[in-house]
mmCIF file of C-alpha atoms in Angstrom:
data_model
loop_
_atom_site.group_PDB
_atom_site.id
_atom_site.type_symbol
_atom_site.label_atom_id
_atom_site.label_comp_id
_atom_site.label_asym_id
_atom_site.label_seq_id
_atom_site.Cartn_x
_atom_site.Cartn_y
_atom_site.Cartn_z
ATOM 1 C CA UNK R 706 0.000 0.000 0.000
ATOM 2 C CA UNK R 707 2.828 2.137 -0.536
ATOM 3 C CA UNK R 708 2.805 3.315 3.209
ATOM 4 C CA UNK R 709 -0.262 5.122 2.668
ATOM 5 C CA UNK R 710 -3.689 5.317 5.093
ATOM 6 C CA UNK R 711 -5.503 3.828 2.611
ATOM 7 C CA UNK R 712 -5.451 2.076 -1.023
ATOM 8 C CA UNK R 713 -8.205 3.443 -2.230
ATOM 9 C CA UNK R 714 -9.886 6.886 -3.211
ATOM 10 C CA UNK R 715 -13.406 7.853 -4.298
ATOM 11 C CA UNK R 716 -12.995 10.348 -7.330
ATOM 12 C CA UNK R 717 -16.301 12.266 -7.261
ATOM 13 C CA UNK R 718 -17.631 12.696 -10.918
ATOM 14 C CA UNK R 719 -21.241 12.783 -10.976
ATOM 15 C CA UNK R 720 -21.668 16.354 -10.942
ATOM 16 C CA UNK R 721 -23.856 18.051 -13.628
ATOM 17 C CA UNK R 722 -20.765 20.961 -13.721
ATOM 18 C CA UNK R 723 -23.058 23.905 -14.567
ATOM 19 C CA UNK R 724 -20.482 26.488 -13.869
ATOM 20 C CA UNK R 725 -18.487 24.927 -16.544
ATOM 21 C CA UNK R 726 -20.636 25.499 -19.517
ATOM 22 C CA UNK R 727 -21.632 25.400 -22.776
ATOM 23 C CA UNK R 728 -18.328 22.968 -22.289
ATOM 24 C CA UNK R 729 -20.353 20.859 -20.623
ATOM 25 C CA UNK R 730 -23.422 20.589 -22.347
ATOM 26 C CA UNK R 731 -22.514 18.095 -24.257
ATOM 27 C CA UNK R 732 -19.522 16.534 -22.056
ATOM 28 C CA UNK R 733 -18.666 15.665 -18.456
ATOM 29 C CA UNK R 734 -16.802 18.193 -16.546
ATOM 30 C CA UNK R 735 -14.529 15.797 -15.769
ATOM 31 C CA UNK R 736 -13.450 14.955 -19.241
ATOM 32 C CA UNK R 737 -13.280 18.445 -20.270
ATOM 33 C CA UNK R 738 -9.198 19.437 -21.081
ATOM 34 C CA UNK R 739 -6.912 21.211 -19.648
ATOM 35 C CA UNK R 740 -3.002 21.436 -21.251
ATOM 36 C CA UNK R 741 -4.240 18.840 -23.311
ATOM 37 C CA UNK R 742 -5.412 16.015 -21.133
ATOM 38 C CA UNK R 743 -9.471 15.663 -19.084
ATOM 39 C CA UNK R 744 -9.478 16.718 -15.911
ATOM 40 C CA UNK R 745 -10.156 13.239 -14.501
ATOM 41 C CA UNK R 746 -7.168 11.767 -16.094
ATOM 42 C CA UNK R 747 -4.843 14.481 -14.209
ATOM 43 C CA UNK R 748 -6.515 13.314 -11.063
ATOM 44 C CA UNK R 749 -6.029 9.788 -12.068
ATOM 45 C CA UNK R 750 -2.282 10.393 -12.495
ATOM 46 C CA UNK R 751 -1.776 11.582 -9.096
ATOM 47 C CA UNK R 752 -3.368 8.848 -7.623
ATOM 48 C CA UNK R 753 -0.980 6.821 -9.259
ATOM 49 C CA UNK R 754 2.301 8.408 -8.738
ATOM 50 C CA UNK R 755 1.237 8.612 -4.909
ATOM 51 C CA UNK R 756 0.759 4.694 -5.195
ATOM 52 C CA UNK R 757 -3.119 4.961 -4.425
ATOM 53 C CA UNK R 758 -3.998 0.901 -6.005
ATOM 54 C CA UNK R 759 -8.339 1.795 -7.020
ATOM 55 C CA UNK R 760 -10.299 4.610 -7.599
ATOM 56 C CA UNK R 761 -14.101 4.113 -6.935
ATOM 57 C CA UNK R 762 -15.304 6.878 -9.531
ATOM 58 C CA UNK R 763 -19.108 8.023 -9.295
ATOM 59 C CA UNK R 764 -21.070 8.794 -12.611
ATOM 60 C CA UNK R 765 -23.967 10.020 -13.401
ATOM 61 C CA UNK R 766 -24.494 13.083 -15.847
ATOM 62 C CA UNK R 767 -23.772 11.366 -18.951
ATOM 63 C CA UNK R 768 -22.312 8.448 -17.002
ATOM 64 C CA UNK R 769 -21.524 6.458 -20.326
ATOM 65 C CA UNK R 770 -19.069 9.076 -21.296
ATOM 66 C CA UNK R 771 -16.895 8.535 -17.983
ATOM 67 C CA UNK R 772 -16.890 5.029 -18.259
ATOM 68 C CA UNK R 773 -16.185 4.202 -21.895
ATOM 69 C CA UNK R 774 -13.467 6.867 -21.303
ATOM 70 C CA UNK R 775 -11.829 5.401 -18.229
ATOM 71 C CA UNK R 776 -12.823 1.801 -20.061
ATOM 72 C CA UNK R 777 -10.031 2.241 -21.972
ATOM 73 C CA UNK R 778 -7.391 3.596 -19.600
ATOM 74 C CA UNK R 779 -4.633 0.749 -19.207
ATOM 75 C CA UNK R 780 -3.211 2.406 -16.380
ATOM 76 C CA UNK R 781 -3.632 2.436 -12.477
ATOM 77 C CA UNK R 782 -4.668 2.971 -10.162
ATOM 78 C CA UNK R 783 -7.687 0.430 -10.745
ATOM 79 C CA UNK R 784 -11.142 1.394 -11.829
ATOM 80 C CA UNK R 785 -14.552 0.937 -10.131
ATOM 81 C CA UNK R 786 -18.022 2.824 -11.033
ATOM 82 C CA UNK R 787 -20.406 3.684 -8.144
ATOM 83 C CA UNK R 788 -23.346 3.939 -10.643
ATOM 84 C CA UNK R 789 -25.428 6.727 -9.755
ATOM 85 C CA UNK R 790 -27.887 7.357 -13.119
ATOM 86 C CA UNK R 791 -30.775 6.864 -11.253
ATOM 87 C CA UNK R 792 -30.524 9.567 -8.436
ATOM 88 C CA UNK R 793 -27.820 11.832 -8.433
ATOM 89 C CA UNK R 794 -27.014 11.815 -4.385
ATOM 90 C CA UNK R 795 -24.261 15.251 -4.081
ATOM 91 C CA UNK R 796 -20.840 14.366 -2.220
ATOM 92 C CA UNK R 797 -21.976 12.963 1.166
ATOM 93 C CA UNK R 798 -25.302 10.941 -0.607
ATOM 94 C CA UNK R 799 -22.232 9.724 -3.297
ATOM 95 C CA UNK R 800 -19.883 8.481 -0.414
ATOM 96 C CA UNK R 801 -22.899 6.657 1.407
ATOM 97 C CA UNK R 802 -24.269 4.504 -1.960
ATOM 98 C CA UNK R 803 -20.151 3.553 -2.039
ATOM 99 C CA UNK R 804 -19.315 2.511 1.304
ATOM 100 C CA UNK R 805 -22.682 0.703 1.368
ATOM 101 C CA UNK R 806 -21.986 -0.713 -1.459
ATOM 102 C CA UNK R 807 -18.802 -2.196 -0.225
ATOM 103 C CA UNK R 808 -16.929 -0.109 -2.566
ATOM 104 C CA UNK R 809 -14.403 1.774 0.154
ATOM 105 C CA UNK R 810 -12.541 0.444 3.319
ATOM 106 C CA UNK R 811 -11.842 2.508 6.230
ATOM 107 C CA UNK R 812 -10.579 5.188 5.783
ATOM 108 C CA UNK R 813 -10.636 6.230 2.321
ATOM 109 C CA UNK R 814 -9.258 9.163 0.797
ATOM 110 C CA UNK R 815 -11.660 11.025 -1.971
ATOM 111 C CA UNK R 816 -11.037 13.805 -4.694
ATOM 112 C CA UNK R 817 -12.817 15.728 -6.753
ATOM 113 C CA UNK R 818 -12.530 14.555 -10.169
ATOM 114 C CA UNK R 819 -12.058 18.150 -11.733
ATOM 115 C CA UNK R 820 -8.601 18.722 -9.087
ATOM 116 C CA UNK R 821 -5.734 20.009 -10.620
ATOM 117 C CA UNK R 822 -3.306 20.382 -8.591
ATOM 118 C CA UNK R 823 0.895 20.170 -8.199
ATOM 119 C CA UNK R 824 2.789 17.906 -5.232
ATOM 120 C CA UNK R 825 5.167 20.040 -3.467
ATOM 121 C CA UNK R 826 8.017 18.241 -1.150
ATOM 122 C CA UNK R 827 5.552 15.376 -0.910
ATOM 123 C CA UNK R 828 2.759 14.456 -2.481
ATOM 124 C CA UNK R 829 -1.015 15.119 -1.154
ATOM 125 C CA UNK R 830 -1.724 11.567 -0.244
ATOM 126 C CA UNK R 831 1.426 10.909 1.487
ATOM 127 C CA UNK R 832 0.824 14.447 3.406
ATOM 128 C CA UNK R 833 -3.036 13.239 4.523
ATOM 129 C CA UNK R 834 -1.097 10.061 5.958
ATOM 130 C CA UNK R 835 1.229 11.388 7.530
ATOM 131 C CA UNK R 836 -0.944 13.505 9.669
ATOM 132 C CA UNK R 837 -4.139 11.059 10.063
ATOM 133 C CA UNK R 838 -4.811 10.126 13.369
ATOM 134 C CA UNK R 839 -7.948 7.753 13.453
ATOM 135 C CA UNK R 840 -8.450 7.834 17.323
ATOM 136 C CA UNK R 841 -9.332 11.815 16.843
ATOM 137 C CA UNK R 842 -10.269 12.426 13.635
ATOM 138 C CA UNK R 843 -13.535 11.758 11.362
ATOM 139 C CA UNK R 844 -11.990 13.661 8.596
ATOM 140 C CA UNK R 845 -8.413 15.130 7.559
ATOM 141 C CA UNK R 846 -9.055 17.786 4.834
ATOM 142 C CA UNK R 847 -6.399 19.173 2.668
ATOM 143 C CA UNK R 848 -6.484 22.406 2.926
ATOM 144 C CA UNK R 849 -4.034 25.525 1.083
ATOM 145 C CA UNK R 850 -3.659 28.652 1.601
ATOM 146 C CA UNK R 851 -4.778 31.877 -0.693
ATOM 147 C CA UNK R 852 -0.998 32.225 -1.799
ATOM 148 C CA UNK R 853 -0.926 28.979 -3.188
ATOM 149 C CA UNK R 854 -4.392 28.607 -4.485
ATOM 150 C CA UNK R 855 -4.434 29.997 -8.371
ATOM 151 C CA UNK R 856 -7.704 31.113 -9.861
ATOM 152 C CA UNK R 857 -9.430 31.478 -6.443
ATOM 153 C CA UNK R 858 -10.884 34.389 -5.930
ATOM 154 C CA UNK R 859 -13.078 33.505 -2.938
ATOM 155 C CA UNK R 860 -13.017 34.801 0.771
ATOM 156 C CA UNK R 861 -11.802 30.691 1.960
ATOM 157 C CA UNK R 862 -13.381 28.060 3.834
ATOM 158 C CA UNK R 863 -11.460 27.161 7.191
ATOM 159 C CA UNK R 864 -9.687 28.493 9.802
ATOM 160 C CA UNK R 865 -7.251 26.249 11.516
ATOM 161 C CA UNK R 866 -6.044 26.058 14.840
ATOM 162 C CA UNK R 867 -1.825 25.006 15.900
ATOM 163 C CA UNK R 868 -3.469 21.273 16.186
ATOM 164 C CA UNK R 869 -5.134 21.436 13.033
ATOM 165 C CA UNK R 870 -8.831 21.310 14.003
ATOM 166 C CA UNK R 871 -10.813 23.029 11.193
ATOM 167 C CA UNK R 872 -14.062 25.613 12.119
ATOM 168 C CA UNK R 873 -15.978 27.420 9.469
ATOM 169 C CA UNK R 874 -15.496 31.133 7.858
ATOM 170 C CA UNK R 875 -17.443 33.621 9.957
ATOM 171 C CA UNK R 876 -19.790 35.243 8.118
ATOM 172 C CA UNK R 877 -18.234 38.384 5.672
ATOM 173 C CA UNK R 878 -15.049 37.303 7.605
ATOM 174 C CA UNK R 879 -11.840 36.287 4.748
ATOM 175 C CA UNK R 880 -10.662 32.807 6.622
ATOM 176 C CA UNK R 881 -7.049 31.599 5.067
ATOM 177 C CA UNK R 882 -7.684 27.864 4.340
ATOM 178 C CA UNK R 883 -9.271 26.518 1.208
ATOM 179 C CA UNK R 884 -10.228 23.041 0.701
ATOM 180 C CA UNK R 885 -8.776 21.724 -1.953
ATOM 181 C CA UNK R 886 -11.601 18.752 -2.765
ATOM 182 C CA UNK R 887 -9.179 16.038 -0.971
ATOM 183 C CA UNK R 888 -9.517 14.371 1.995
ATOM 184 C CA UNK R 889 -9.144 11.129 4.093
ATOM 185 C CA UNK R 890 -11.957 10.123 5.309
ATOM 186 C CA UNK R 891 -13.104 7.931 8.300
ATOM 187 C CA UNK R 892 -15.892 5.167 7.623
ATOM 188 C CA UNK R 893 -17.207 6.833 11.129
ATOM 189 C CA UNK R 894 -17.721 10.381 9.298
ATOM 190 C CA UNK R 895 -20.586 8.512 7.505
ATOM 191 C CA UNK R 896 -22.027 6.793 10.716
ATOM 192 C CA UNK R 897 -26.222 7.215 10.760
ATOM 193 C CA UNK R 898 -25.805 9.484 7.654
ATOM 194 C CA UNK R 899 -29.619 10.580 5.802
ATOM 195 C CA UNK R 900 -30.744 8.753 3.165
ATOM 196 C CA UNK R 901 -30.013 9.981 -0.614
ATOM 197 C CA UNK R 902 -28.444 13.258 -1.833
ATOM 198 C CA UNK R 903 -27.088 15.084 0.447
ATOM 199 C CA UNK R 904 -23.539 17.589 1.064
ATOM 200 C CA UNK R 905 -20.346 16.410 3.013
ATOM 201 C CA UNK R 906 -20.745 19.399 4.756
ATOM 202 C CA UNK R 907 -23.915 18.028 6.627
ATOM 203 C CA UNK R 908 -21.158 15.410 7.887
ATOM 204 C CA UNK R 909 -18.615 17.694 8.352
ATOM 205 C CA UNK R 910 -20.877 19.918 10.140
ATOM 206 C CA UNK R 911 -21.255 17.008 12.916
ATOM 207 C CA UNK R 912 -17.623 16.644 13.239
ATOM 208 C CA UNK R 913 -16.249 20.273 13.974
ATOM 209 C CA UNK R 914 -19.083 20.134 16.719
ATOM 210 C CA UNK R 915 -17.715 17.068 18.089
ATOM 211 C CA UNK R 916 -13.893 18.391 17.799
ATOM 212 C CA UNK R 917 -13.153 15.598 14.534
ATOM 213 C CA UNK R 918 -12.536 17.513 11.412
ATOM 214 C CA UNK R 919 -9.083 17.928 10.795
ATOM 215 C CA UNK R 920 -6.691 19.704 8.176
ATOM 216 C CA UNK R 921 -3.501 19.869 6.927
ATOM 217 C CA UNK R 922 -1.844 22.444 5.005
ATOM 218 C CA UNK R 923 -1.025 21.822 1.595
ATOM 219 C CA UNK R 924 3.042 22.259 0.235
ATOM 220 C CA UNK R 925 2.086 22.494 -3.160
ATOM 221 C CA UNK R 926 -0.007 24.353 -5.928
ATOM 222 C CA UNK R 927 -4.121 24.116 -6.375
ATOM 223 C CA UNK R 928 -5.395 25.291 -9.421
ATOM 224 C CA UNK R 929 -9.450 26.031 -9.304
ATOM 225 C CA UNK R 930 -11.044 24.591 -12.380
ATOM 226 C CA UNK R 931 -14.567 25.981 -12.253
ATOM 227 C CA UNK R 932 -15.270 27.796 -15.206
ATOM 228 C CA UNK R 933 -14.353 27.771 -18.719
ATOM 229 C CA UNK R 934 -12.363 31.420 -17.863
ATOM 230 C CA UNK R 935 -10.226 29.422 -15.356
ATOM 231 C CA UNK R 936 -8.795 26.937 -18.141
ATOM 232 C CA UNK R 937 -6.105 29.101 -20.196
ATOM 233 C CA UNK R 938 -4.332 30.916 -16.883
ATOM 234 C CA UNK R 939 -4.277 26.842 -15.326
ATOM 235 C CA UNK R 940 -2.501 26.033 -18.848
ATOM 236 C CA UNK R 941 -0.086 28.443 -18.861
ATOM 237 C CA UNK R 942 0.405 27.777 -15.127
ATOM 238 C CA UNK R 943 0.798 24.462 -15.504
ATOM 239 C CA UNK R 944 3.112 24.842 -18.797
ATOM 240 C CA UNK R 945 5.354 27.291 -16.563
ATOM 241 C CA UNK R 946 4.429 30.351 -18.335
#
């Protein structure tokens, strides 16, 4: 397992990616290029260099896309579909269907399938292990700051304390930790979760209350990916110019 929490990671792909169109009108945001290769495949590379052995990837907006795409990927990590064309259940519903399903041991790490990001001194999964600490945490978010977030032009999501126990932005408050869409997650973050679609941050929600959700600070470089404007300054970014 390459010394790593876990083997496995849930890529999150079912999203409808509204923000992203007209690209995605007619394709899955996670198939849509940037610097010449889909989104999902840059995520898929990652997981690989950092060792991760199967991706559990959720489709359901033109679900046959993703998976005649990934069909035909002869690389690892290892390829399983959480098939969500009948409901489409958001990130916590999505993580639910999976680990009922059998589909993810404990913990799990999970990424957005649209991440693009670059591994500083080590790389994101190694950093997550590193720091994960079952007996106190639900959840271990990677988290970066504004400086090395690129595209972002939001006020942030956490702040973090010298332990690295996440709590929400304040209202109109700038707070200087962004998740990046990765995390390790504990089968225990998903423990009497609701039924269908519903948002991690329901979960997470839980957790800061009960002093769980974690972060650690990420050493390299996130690129945001949300809108068609945010794919030429990512190229040239990630071409080194």
């Amino acid at each position: 397992m390459n010394g790593l929490a876990s083997d496995t990671a849930m890529l999150m792909a079912a999203g409808l990616g509204k923000r992203m169109r007209p690209l995605t009108a007619t394709m899955p945001k996670p198939l849509v290029r940037v610097a010449g290769r889909p989104l999902i495949d840059r995520a898929l590379d990652r997981l690989e260099e950092a060792g991760v052995a199967k991706a559990v990837v959720n489709v359901h907006y033109l679900a046959d896309a993703i998976e005649a795409h990934l069909g035909a990927r002869q690389r690892q990590p290892a390829i399983a579909f959480s098939d969500e064309r009948e409901h489409l259940l958001e990130t916590g519903g999505g993580m639910v269907k999976a680990a009922t399903d059998g589909l993810l041991p404990d913990p799990f790490f999970a990424c957005n399938a649209d991440s693009v990001w670059l591994d500083g001194p080590r790389n994101a999964f190694a950093d997550l292990t590193a720091r994960w600490d079952p007996e106190r945490m639900d959840a271990l978010l990677l988290v970066v700051t504004h400086a090395r977030a690129y595209n972002f032009d939001g006020s942030g999501d956490f702040y973090m304390d010298g332990s690295g126990q996440l709590k929400r932005k304040l209202p109109g408050r700038i707070a200087p930790f962004i998740y990046t869409g990765i995390q390790l997650v504990s089968q225990r973050l998903l423990r009497d979760a609701l039924e269908g679609k519903f948002s991690t941050n329901i979960l997470w929600d839980r957790a800061i209350a009960e002093g769980r959700l974690f972060g650690v600070a990420f050493t390299g470089q996130w690129y945001e990916v949300g809108t068609p404007a945010h794919i030429r300054p990512t190229e040239e970014a990630l071409r080194g110019g």
